[in-house]
């Protein structure tokens, strides 16, 4: 399983040239949010001279610089590719930047669909300079077809599910894990996507796995997490109503065999992003997830994580109250109000 | 899309050494059933000297021979690998048989997960002898994420779905297509698995596609089929209650965007094969499929194809009557009783 480097022990420069602060640089934002002590600089000539917090609202004290040469003064040990373009390809102008970083002795961490370690020239250069090309999205070899082994682990398994992509399934999973650990629980976050893997240091990007083995990959993640932990928070992917990714979502649901689910949603989102499909009601979407778990291992949604980034605190509180009224379940925005409410219900399931 | 050779213009010898007539040789059986004029011999030393029909009940007049040398007297132009082992690997002793076949000028057709065309030695040998290594399971490059384009085709799209693997989703799809063509409809079967591709000559094995693009592959199949046909019968895969393959099933459902579905089931099957999971009731399983289409493009199950291979004709008729009573939908066994009943309801949808 992907665990070639511990990002927590690296000094990271993030490459986000031309894209920092826009949708494609979600990876950069996630790294700044969860590895603030490790990120030493962000490269983006458009924003050079600013503080990271001026661009994305977090990351105070981290400088944006114009190029790799400027970033080297902060003595990085790793360069992280900070964008995730829809096609997953490497922007061509970045190739020479990667070569330069390798020559400067930096490890490279990438979540692109295009695997750097499959590039002969980069691989040779990396070997010459004794650095690692870490493709967070590259799945391990020989994944099995799922065989319901995840049902046998001693750990309690919680899966974050949701209404769409980019509603907070990774973020709420990490926040719940942090709060559970704060309470002294032996909890572990189980990453299933490249960004989660890059901040947490292990996992499998299940959307990069051949579909026959995707549920098997989810099963492997749970078996791995359960080796040393008794409460697993598995990162969800996609949505059952997403025309492109619903299969990934269902593979994860059936492979990880959760004991309970946390449903993630952005109250202002009315349609599947980039599609014209209206989202069903929350109750309907929750019923879909619960119904599909029933024949294999029944699991209920026990709480909701709402992403209210585009609402005021007052509006967020109103949205939360409305969702609690509609579903009868506890809801919160983990960024605005913390994950306590969700960990309360997770603990009830864990007892 | 996979269309390198037309199997209908080949003389085929099937390699099923040591396995002919057992579960793993499903591919051999499918080829005998649907390309009876093309299959000239089956290699299996265990059954050498028999007629194919003595081993699998169909294929009268086709000899089983002990090795490739014996098969050459029937002047084959292609060798087809007739097994699909769970792991999808090439049995080691077969490697030299493939080399010998290539040296004899035979094309090779394979549905294994292991791609012959990725083997440098076999590829070089094939090039030297001007033959094709056709990996029916190898997906095309650059498949897109699904974007609901399948909703825009002029063709009527029928998807076969089902309760489990190996209940007849491919076979009933082919039988319905044949009967629709018999009635003069401009119908096309759209294969989504290696066996369907091997008998029909095109398609994409969607279980071999990276999960992010699996629904996109299903979409491409529908767009391709709709270029020259106005009634498409899309081959289903897996089942929504199959712990290993449910994600493939849902990707296909959302990517192909059917107008209606035919539900396939084996009445004697009470659990998911190879698992201990009891199958839900037919009504529940049908409701699952219909519910998951609803948010994206609503589609109903319009009939059932029952696989009664292990029942007498009387028992099959009773099973069909019971299912029609339970679901209120027309049901039949297309092998025992023909596909007329199903094409009747397909035509109503197609009007």
XYZ file of C-alpha atoms in Angstrom:
702
model
C 0.000 0.000 0.000
C 1.235 3.530 -0.810
C 3.536 4.415 2.088
C 6.846 5.293 0.569
C 7.384 8.573 2.408
C 5.912 10.123 5.519
C 4.791 13.602 4.445
C 4.833 14.589 8.139
C 8.602 14.337 8.168
C 9.138 16.384 4.992
C 9.592 20.079 4.282
C 7.277 20.586 1.322
C 7.223 23.109 -1.489
C 3.922 22.999 -3.413
C 3.971 23.507 -7.166
C 0.771 25.346 -8.186
C 2.143 27.584 -10.942
C -0.635 29.607 -12.561
C -3.413 27.865 -10.604
C -3.069 28.583 -6.883
C -6.414 29.450 -5.324
C -8.568 28.113 -8.154
C -10.624 24.907 -8.179
C -7.866 22.788 -9.729
C -5.520 23.525 -6.816
C -7.612 21.636 -4.248
C -4.556 19.478 -3.546
C -2.506 22.549 -2.620
C -5.242 23.767 -0.268
C -5.551 20.369 1.392
C -1.795 20.158 1.960
C -1.726 23.658 3.477
C -4.700 22.814 5.709
C -3.407 19.510 7.049
C 0.381 19.853 6.853
C 0.788 23.536 7.822
C 4.054 22.875 9.661
C 5.504 20.991 6.702
C 4.621 23.289 3.821
C 7.446 25.847 3.510
C 6.413 27.602 0.285
C 3.974 27.573 -2.670
C 5.174 28.264 -6.209
C 2.838 30.464 -8.298
C 4.304 33.449 -10.145
C 0.817 35.034 -10.417
C 0.671 35.398 -6.622
C 4.392 35.680 -5.802
C 5.131 37.909 -2.824
C 1.796 37.248 -1.121
C 1.211 35.214 2.017
C -0.627 31.920 1.353
C -3.458 33.055 3.634
C -4.105 36.039 1.371
C -4.891 33.647 -1.480
C -6.787 30.770 0.161
C -7.673 32.054 3.636
C -5.453 29.576 5.532
C -1.702 29.013 5.759
C -0.619 32.242 7.452
C 3.133 32.726 7.384
C 3.749 30.514 4.332
C 5.150 32.517 1.403
C 4.084 32.290 -2.256
C 7.180 32.452 -4.446
C 7.697 32.862 -8.172
C 9.760 29.769 -8.962
C 11.663 26.770 -7.625
C 14.954 28.696 -7.311
C 13.244 31.144 -4.922
C 11.664 28.275 -2.988
C 15.027 26.587 -2.359
C 15.932 29.218 0.303
C 13.350 27.499 2.539
C 15.302 24.230 2.286
C 12.483 21.948 1.116
C 12.995 18.163 1.011
C 9.985 17.452 -1.213
C 8.068 19.015 -4.071
C 4.326 18.287 -4.129
C 2.258 18.768 -7.270
C -0.579 20.951 -6.031
C -3.159 20.596 -8.779
C -5.563 17.888 -9.904
C -6.712 18.792 -13.430
C -9.787 16.863 -14.734
C -7.698 14.839 -17.195
C -5.020 14.096 -14.596
C -2.178 14.905 -16.997
C 1.051 16.711 -16.135
C 1.069 20.287 -17.512
C 3.917 20.245 -20.037
C 5.829 23.298 -18.765
C 6.127 21.560 -15.379
C 8.304 18.741 -16.670
C 11.487 20.828 -16.555
C 10.546 22.121 -13.086
C 10.303 18.510 -11.861
C 13.704 17.709 -13.393
C 15.195 20.707 -11.630
C 13.604 19.718 -8.313
C 15.031 16.200 -8.631
C 18.472 17.619 -9.425
C 18.113 19.694 -6.243
C 17.539 16.462 -4.292
C 13.799 16.860 -3.682
C 11.427 13.919 -3.484
C 8.358 14.372 -5.695
C 4.814 13.692 -4.488
C 2.089 13.597 -7.157
C -1.607 12.763 -7.264
C -1.930 12.936 -11.058
C -3.446 10.153 -13.156
C -0.209 10.333 -15.159
C 2.327 8.358 -13.140
C 5.721 10.043 -12.849
C 7.303 6.727 -11.867
C 6.303 5.308 -15.278
C 8.341 8.014 -17.040
C 11.725 6.490 -17.876
C 13.623 9.780 -17.943
C 12.251 11.041 -14.624
C 12.777 7.639 -13.006
C 16.399 7.504 -14.091
C 17.009 11.041 -12.889
C 15.344 10.247 -9.548
C 17.508 7.151 -9.125
C 20.641 9.171 -9.919
C 19.754 11.687 -7.210
C 18.449 9.132 -4.712
C 14.972 10.664 -4.404
C 11.529 9.044 -4.462
C 8.876 9.661 -7.132
C 5.743 9.029 -5.102
C 2.596 8.603 -7.224
C -0.127 8.759 -4.584
C -2.692 7.620 -7.136
C -0.835 4.514 -8.300
C -2.636 1.418 -7.002
C -0.734 -1.546 -5.575
C -0.276 -4.638 -7.748
C -2.426 -7.755 -7.442
C -5.495 -6.336 -5.753
C -8.136 -9.043 -5.162
C -11.854 -9.151 -5.945
C -13.686 -8.233 -2.719
C -14.715 -11.211 -0.601
C -16.453 -9.575 2.403
C -13.368 -9.932 4.607
C -13.942 -6.388 5.881
C -16.946 -7.737 7.803
C -14.598 -9.711 10.042
C -12.419 -6.907 11.402
C -12.696 -6.087 15.101
C -12.667 -2.358 14.377
C -15.764 -0.183 14.036
C -15.876 1.124 10.472
C -17.444 4.493 9.612
C -17.694 5.535 5.948
C -18.244 9.117 4.820
C -20.716 9.160 1.914
C -22.384 12.076 0.204
C -24.540 13.826 -2.348
C -21.797 14.744 -4.815
C -18.060 15.182 -5.369
C -16.277 17.963 -3.441
C -18.792 18.221 -0.608
C -16.361 17.332 2.192
C -16.086 13.546 2.461
C -12.314 13.680 2.965
C -12.274 16.768 5.119
C -15.037 15.632 7.469
C -13.386 12.199 7.693
C -10.110 13.774 8.792
C -11.831 16.148 11.230
C -13.810 13.310 12.821
C -10.606 11.273 13.115
C -8.748 14.162 14.769
C -11.559 14.742 17.261
C -11.814 11.001 18.007
C -8.078 10.878 18.690
C -8.413 13.962 20.891
C -10.877 11.951 22.962
C -8.330 9.189 23.362
C -9.902 6.779 20.870
C -7.599 4.553 18.833
C -8.929 5.996 15.576
C -7.425 5.984 12.087
C -8.374 7.798 8.916
C -8.394 5.489 5.878
C -7.687 7.500 2.711
C -9.202 6.394 -0.599
C -8.161 9.336 -2.790
C -4.895 10.987 -3.734
C -5.317 14.075 -1.549
C -6.099 12.046 1.545
C -3.157 9.776 0.788
C -0.832 12.759 0.376
C -1.692 14.221 3.789
C -2.082 10.951 5.663
C 0.786 8.974 4.119
C -1.024 5.766 3.120
C -4.145 4.451 1.390
C -5.299 3.497 -2.109
C -6.768 5.867 -4.701
C -9.679 3.608 -5.546
C -10.767 5.625 -8.580
C -7.495 4.575 -10.238
C -8.160 0.845 -9.690
C -9.547 -1.412 -12.441
C -13.264 -1.713 -11.763
C -13.242 -5.486 -11.102
C -10.945 -4.855 -8.137
C -12.223 -1.524 -6.796
C -14.302 -3.046 -3.994
C -11.337 -5.330 -3.283
C -9.131 -2.258 -2.870
C -11.620 -0.775 -0.378
C -11.550 -4.080 1.521
C -7.742 -4.006 1.641
C -7.790 -0.475 3.069
C -10.062 -1.581 5.912
C -7.984 -4.700 6.641
C -4.838 -2.549 6.736
C -6.388 0.101 9.004
C -7.763 -2.521 11.395
C -4.307 -3.993 12.039
C -3.494 -1.328 14.620
C -6.704 0.620 15.233
C -10.198 -0.127 16.474
C -12.079 2.818 14.962
C -11.699 3.448 11.239
C -13.012 6.507 9.412
C -12.990 5.575 5.714
C -12.892 8.394 3.194
C -15.843 8.242 0.790
C -15.759 9.020 -2.943
C -18.284 10.412 -5.417
C -22.000 9.839 -4.959
C -24.660 7.274 -5.881
C -26.305 9.889 -8.117
C -23.110 10.930 -9.914
C -23.320 9.641 -13.518
C -19.543 9.314 -13.844
C -18.435 8.100 -10.440
C -21.393 6.240 -8.893
C -19.697 2.894 -9.527
C -16.661 3.968 -7.506
C -19.008 4.993 -4.700
C -20.833 1.653 -4.637
C -17.592 -0.348 -4.817
C -16.381 1.548 -1.760
C -19.677 1.021 0.070
C -19.691 -2.741 -0.535
C -15.946 -3.272 -0.170
C -15.444 -1.357 3.085
C -18.606 -2.806 4.726
C -19.152 0.058 7.167
C -20.982 -0.238 10.482
C -22.377 3.266 9.975
C -22.163 6.209 7.582
C -21.762 9.974 7.845
C -23.566 11.763 5.003
C -21.788 14.812 3.551
C -23.601 17.554 1.666
C -23.303 21.174 0.627
C -26.694 22.811 1.352
C -26.334 25.320 -1.500
C -25.671 22.539 -4.045
C -28.883 21.786 -5.933
C -27.470 19.852 -8.903
C -24.650 17.379 -9.476
C -21.650 19.636 -10.166
C -20.812 19.944 -13.897
C -24.054 18.077 -14.780
C -27.665 19.197 -15.102
C -28.979 16.484 -12.771
C -30.997 17.829 -9.802
C -29.999 16.232 -6.491
C -32.786 14.146 -4.891
C -33.891 15.091 -1.372
C -31.519 14.298 1.493
C -33.921 11.657 2.789
C -34.000 9.951 -0.599
C -30.221 9.977 -0.976
C -29.756 8.613 2.545
C -32.324 5.889 1.806
C -30.370 4.896 -1.324
C -27.185 4.310 0.648
C -28.917 2.417 3.434
C -30.896 0.276 0.995
C -27.790 -0.791 -0.902
C -25.973 -1.831 2.273
C -28.947 -3.887 3.478
C -28.435 -7.127 1.499
C -24.712 -7.319 2.356
C -24.210 -5.668 5.747
C -26.874 -3.213 6.896
C -25.582 0.226 7.906
C -27.355 3.453 8.784
C -26.448 7.087 8.281
C -25.854 8.379 11.825
C -25.119 12.031 11.164
C -24.522 14.682 8.514
C -21.478 16.811 7.747
C -22.633 19.968 5.960
C -20.237 22.057 3.906
C -21.446 25.628 4.480
C -18.317 27.387 3.188
C -20.472 29.738 1.106
C -22.920 30.601 3.916
C -22.691 33.043 6.816
C -22.602 31.561 10.319
C -26.284 32.447 10.743
C -27.230 30.839 7.426
C -25.153 27.785 8.284
C -26.964 27.377 11.605
C -30.304 27.644 9.818
C -29.229 25.065 7.223
C -28.101 22.692 9.969
C -31.393 23.097 11.860
C -33.376 22.447 8.665
C -31.384 19.295 7.869
C -31.740 18.002 11.436
C -35.488 18.604 11.176
C -35.711 16.817 7.799
C -33.607 13.782 8.688
C -33.912 13.494 12.461
C -30.127 13.119 12.588
C -27.424 15.323 14.128
C -25.735 17.635 11.636
C -22.906 20.159 11.728
C -20.310 21.976 9.651
C -17.016 20.538 10.902
C -14.956 23.507 9.667
C -17.213 26.188 11.167
C -18.352 24.379 14.311
C -16.046 21.391 14.871
C -16.658 17.650 14.683
C -17.791 17.060 18.285
C -21.443 16.412 17.409
C -20.470 13.759 14.863
C -17.947 12.069 17.131
C -20.671 11.823 19.795
C -22.737 9.597 17.473
C -19.648 7.762 16.211
C -18.847 6.872 19.823
C -22.349 5.487 20.322
C -21.825 3.195 17.300
C -18.358 2.286 18.568
C -19.549 1.185 22.015
C -13.096 0.084 -29.888
C -12.072 -3.609 -30.055
C -12.724 -4.608 -33.643
C -9.494 -5.957 -34.958
C -10.833 -9.196 -36.386
C -14.266 -10.405 -37.327
C -14.652 -13.770 -35.579
C -17.417 -14.602 -38.079
C -14.870 -14.797 -40.872
C -12.446 -17.045 -38.970
C -12.046 -20.788 -38.604
C -11.514 -21.153 -34.876
C -9.800 -23.775 -32.763
C -10.605 -23.378 -29.061
C -7.894 -24.065 -26.502
C -9.515 -25.512 -23.365
C -6.839 -28.019 -22.360
C -7.766 -29.790 -19.116
C -10.854 -27.634 -18.518
C -13.428 -28.221 -21.270
C -16.922 -28.591 -19.864
C -16.155 -27.150 -16.437
C -17.153 -23.725 -15.103
C -13.914 -22.027 -16.184
C -14.531 -22.901 -19.825
C -17.597 -20.664 -20.157
C -15.817 -18.848 -22.998
C -15.474 -22.115 -24.953
C -19.165 -22.868 -24.487
C -20.192 -19.373 -25.593
C -18.044 -19.611 -28.727
C -19.517 -23.017 -29.617
C -23.051 -21.708 -29.021
C -22.775 -18.521 -31.070
C -20.107 -19.331 -33.663
C -20.972 -22.989 -34.419
C -20.031 -22.637 -38.088
C -16.686 -21.100 -37.243
C -15.455 -23.399 -34.486
C -13.609 -26.284 -36.182
C -12.160 -28.053 -33.120
C -11.654 -27.884 -29.347
C -8.346 -28.873 -27.757
C -8.650 -30.853 -24.509
C -6.663 -34.070 -24.142
C -8.999 -35.248 -21.334
C -11.896 -35.421 -23.786
C -10.019 -36.103 -27.021
C -11.964 -38.252 -29.496
C -15.367 -37.113 -28.259
C -17.811 -34.888 -30.081
C -18.177 -31.433 -28.489
C -21.887 -32.107 -27.927
C -21.017 -35.093 -25.728
C -19.200 -32.753 -23.337
C -21.336 -29.599 -23.246
C -24.629 -30.606 -24.908
C -24.218 -28.334 -27.953
C -21.796 -28.201 -30.882
C -22.659 -31.461 -32.639
C -20.133 -32.390 -35.291
C -17.239 -30.411 -33.786
C -14.393 -32.714 -32.690
C -12.430 -32.540 -29.439
C -8.749 -33.168 -30.184
C -5.741 -33.822 -27.994
C -3.397 -31.050 -29.145
C -2.730 -28.254 -31.605
C -0.988 -30.531 -34.094
C -4.158 -32.645 -34.366
C -6.296 -29.519 -34.691
C -4.284 -28.224 -37.664
C -5.910 -30.802 -39.973
C -9.117 -28.697 -39.739
C -7.222 -25.683 -41.171
C -8.011 -23.141 -38.449
C -7.154 -19.455 -38.955
C -7.477 -18.485 -35.303
C -6.864 -19.962 -31.865
C -9.258 -18.766 -29.131
C -8.409 -19.163 -25.459
C -11.477 -20.913 -24.101
C -11.180 -20.372 -20.368
C -11.673 -17.454 -17.998
C -9.998 -18.362 -14.701
C -10.890 -16.115 -11.697
C -7.444 -14.492 -11.647
C -7.425 -13.969 -15.417
C -3.853 -15.232 -15.797
C -2.524 -17.392 -18.630
C -1.932 -21.004 -17.505
C 1.842 -21.429 -17.838
C 1.845 -24.616 -19.942
C -0.223 -22.778 -22.571
C 2.528 -20.304 -23.423
C 4.326 -22.733 -25.701
C 1.025 -23.750 -27.318
C 0.387 -20.095 -28.181
C 3.887 -19.779 -29.650
C 3.271 -22.859 -31.779
C -0.106 -21.523 -32.943
C 1.478 -18.228 -33.967
C 4.228 -20.087 -35.854
C 1.416 -21.947 -37.648
C -0.014 -18.592 -38.757
C -3.022 -18.517 -36.428
C -4.439 -15.285 -35.000
C -4.943 -15.471 -31.226
C -8.139 -14.307 -29.500
C -8.016 -14.009 -25.707
C -10.335 -12.736 -22.991
C -7.803 -13.056 -20.165
C -6.973 -10.208 -17.779
C -3.346 -10.878 -18.761
C -2.876 -9.119 -22.094
C -1.000 -11.197 -24.664
C -0.261 -8.054 -26.675
C 1.705 -6.695 -23.692
C 4.040 -9.711 -23.819
C 7.115 -8.631 -25.783
C 8.070 -12.133 -26.936
C 4.568 -13.060 -28.137
C 4.143 -9.674 -29.817
C 7.404 -10.031 -31.718
C 6.520 -13.551 -32.791
C 3.058 -12.399 -33.904
C 4.572 -9.570 -35.941
C 7.023 -11.985 -37.566
C 4.164 -14.254 -38.632
C 1.763 -11.441 -39.541
C -0.983 -12.542 -37.134
C -3.075 -10.512 -34.671
C -2.993 -10.926 -30.886
C -6.511 -9.829 -30.023
C -7.030 -9.124 -26.315
C -10.805 -8.805 -26.129
C -10.554 -7.502 -22.573
C -8.076 -4.713 -23.311
C -9.885 -1.373 -23.055
C -9.279 1.409 -25.575
C -7.021 4.305 -24.587
C -8.303 7.682 -23.392
C -11.782 6.713 -22.218
C -13.673 9.740 -20.830
C -15.579 10.251 -17.583
C -19.281 9.721 -18.397
C -21.167 12.915 -19.230
C -24.711 11.653 -19.933
C -24.220 11.755 -23.712
C -25.963 8.364 -23.972
C -29.222 10.166 -23.151
C -29.055 11.949 -26.506
C -28.912 8.975 -28.876
C -31.896 8.382 -31.146
C -31.794 4.639 -30.474
C -33.879 2.849 -27.874
C -31.512 1.384 -25.288
C -32.332 -1.825 -23.387
C -29.951 -3.004 -20.650
C -29.933 -6.543 -19.289
C -29.466 -6.448 -15.505
C -29.684 -9.224 -12.963
C -29.480 -10.828 -9.560
C -25.932 -12.191 -9.830
C -23.069 -13.097 -12.165
C -23.612 -15.974 -14.630
C -27.402 -15.790 -14.708
C -27.710 -15.052 -18.433
C -27.278 -11.305 -19.011
C -25.112 -11.859 -22.101
C -27.028 -14.824 -23.449
C -30.482 -13.255 -23.104
C -29.128 -10.042 -24.632
C -27.909 -11.947 -27.679
C -31.130 -13.969 -27.966
C -33.290 -10.838 -27.751
C -31.102 -9.191 -30.407
C -31.406 -12.196 -32.733
C -35.182 -12.293 -32.350
C -35.466 -8.512 -32.864
C -33.421 -8.800 -36.063
C -35.636 -11.716 -37.156
C -38.559 -9.316 -36.866
C -36.799 -6.862 -39.139
C -35.765 -4.413 -36.431
C -32.462 -2.586 -36.847
C -31.154 -4.039 -33.592
C -27.587 -4.377 -32.324
C -26.124 -6.227 -29.367
C -23.636 -4.073 -27.402
C -21.084 -6.315 -25.642
C -19.555 -5.192 -22.351
C -17.605 -8.347 -21.451
C -14.904 -10.411 -23.098
C -17.144 -13.312 -24.121
C -19.694 -11.058 -25.773
C -16.889 -9.190 -27.525
C -15.376 -12.452 -28.780
C -18.617 -13.641 -30.388
C -19.870 -10.252 -31.566
C -16.571 -8.712 -32.703
C -16.684 -5.356 -30.895
C -17.364 -3.781 -27.494
C -15.483 -2.867 -24.332
C -14.856 -5.172 -21.374
C -15.925 -2.620 -18.790
C -14.686 -4.660 -15.820
C -11.149 -4.079 -17.140
C -11.548 -0.290 -17.219
C -10.185 1.971 -14.456
C -13.141 2.746 -12.213
C -13.169 6.517 -12.871
C -13.876 5.771 -16.531
C -16.107 2.687 -16.336
C -19.372 4.585 -16.816
C -17.635 6.540 -19.575
C -16.823 3.250 -21.315
C -20.496 2.212 -21.120
C -21.432 5.566 -22.635
C -18.970 5.042 -25.500
C -20.470 1.623 -26.255
C -23.959 3.132 -26.581
C -22.711 6.011 -28.760
C -20.927 3.511 -31.008
C -23.935 1.181 -31.289
C -26.290 4.073 -32.041
C -24.269 5.150 -35.083
C -25.920 2.533 -37.296
C -28.759 1.017 -35.266
C -31.921 2.245 -33.588
C -32.445 -0.533 -31.038
C -29.534 -1.388 -28.745
C -29.443 -4.355 -26.386
C -26.622 -3.625 -23.925
C -25.044 -6.561 -22.132
C -25.271 -6.179 -18.342
C -22.569 -7.138 -15.832
C -22.616 -8.353 -12.234
C -25.380 -7.320 -9.856
C -26.167 -4.516 -7.421
C -25.953 -7.020 -4.559
C -22.616 -8.522 -5.621
C -19.974 -7.403 -3.089
C -17.164 -7.561 -5.633
C -18.752 -6.304 -8.829
C -21.647 -4.032 -7.810
C -19.656 -0.949 -8.787
C -19.229 -2.269 -12.329
C -22.984 -2.864 -12.467
C -23.860 0.671 -11.360
C -21.302 2.251 -13.703
C -22.956 0.398 -16.568
C -26.450 1.410 -15.436
C -25.564 5.105 -15.206
C -23.245 5.207 -18.213
C -25.522 3.414 -20.707
C -28.671 5.317 -19.598
C -31.162 2.657 -20.707
C -34.777 3.339 -21.642
C -35.769 0.012 -20.087
C -34.223 -3.052 -18.460
C -34.601 -6.817 -18.729
C -33.947 -8.520 -15.381
C -32.062 -11.829 -15.532
C -32.206 -14.427 -12.777
C -31.678 -18.093 -12.093
C -34.672 -19.288 -10.016
C -32.634 -21.965 -8.216
C -30.011 -19.415 -7.124
C -30.689 -18.388 -3.537
C -27.342 -16.796 -2.651
C -24.734 -14.716 -4.453
C -22.493 -17.349 -6.057
C -19.223 -17.927 -4.137
C -20.537 -15.761 -1.259
C -22.870 -16.440 1.679
C -25.124 -13.478 0.899
C -28.806 -14.410 0.433
C -30.383 -12.785 -2.622
C -33.173 -10.310 -1.788
C -36.618 -10.929 -3.316
C -37.012 -10.265 -7.036
C -39.266 -7.284 -6.309
C -36.644 -5.757 -4.039
C -33.834 -6.261 -6.553
C -35.922 -4.781 -9.364
C -36.801 -1.814 -7.122
C -33.074 -1.223 -6.470
C -32.312 -0.918 -10.163
C -35.280 1.309 -10.908
C -34.576 3.528 -7.915
C -30.965 4.121 -8.942
C -31.940 5.104 -12.488
C -34.588 7.562 -11.238
C -32.407 10.608 -10.441
C -30.495 10.397 -13.751
C -32.844 8.874 -16.337
C -35.761 6.816 -15.050
C -36.046 3.313 -16.492
C -38.271 0.371 -15.628
C -37.726 -3.374 -15.754
C -40.065 -4.538 -18.535
C -39.531 -8.290 -18.429
C -37.512 -11.127 -16.918
C -35.155 -13.644 -18.506
C -34.995 -16.719 -16.281
C -32.132 -19.170 -16.509
C -33.780 -22.550 -15.836
C -30.935 -24.726 -17.149
C -31.162 -26.916 -14.034
C -34.956 -27.333 -14.117
C -37.231 -29.629 -16.125
C -39.536 -27.990 -18.633
C -42.433 -28.401 -16.199
C -40.458 -26.863 -13.327
C -39.312 -24.038 -15.596
C -42.908 -23.249 -16.549
C -43.878 -23.207 -12.875
C -40.951 -20.918 -12.036
C -41.923 -18.571 -14.865
C -45.554 -18.457 -13.713
C -44.478 -17.742 -10.127
C -42.196 -14.910 -11.211
C -44.880 -13.390 -13.451
C -47.285 -13.548 -10.505
C -44.764 -11.912 -8.135
C -43.623 -9.120 -10.432
C -46.549 -8.597 -12.803
C -44.067 -8.687 -15.677
C -43.628 -11.125 -18.590
C -40.957 -13.757 -17.986
C -39.420 -16.579 -19.994
C -36.373 -18.797 -20.377
C -34.898 -17.698 -23.715
C -32.959 -20.951 -24.222
C -35.892 -23.264 -23.440
C -38.744 -21.179 -24.847
C -37.247 -18.460 -27.085
C -37.075 -14.684 -26.706
C -40.413 -13.783 -28.355
C -42.141 -12.746 -25.125
C -39.322 -10.376 -24.251
C -39.075 -8.873 -27.725
C -42.816 -8.175 -27.562
C -42.254 -5.838 -24.594
C -39.037 -4.455 -26.083
C -41.023 -3.473 -29.186
C -43.585 -1.655 -27.035
C -40.754 0.394 -25.491
C -39.228 0.947 -28.925
C -42.410 2.373 -30.479
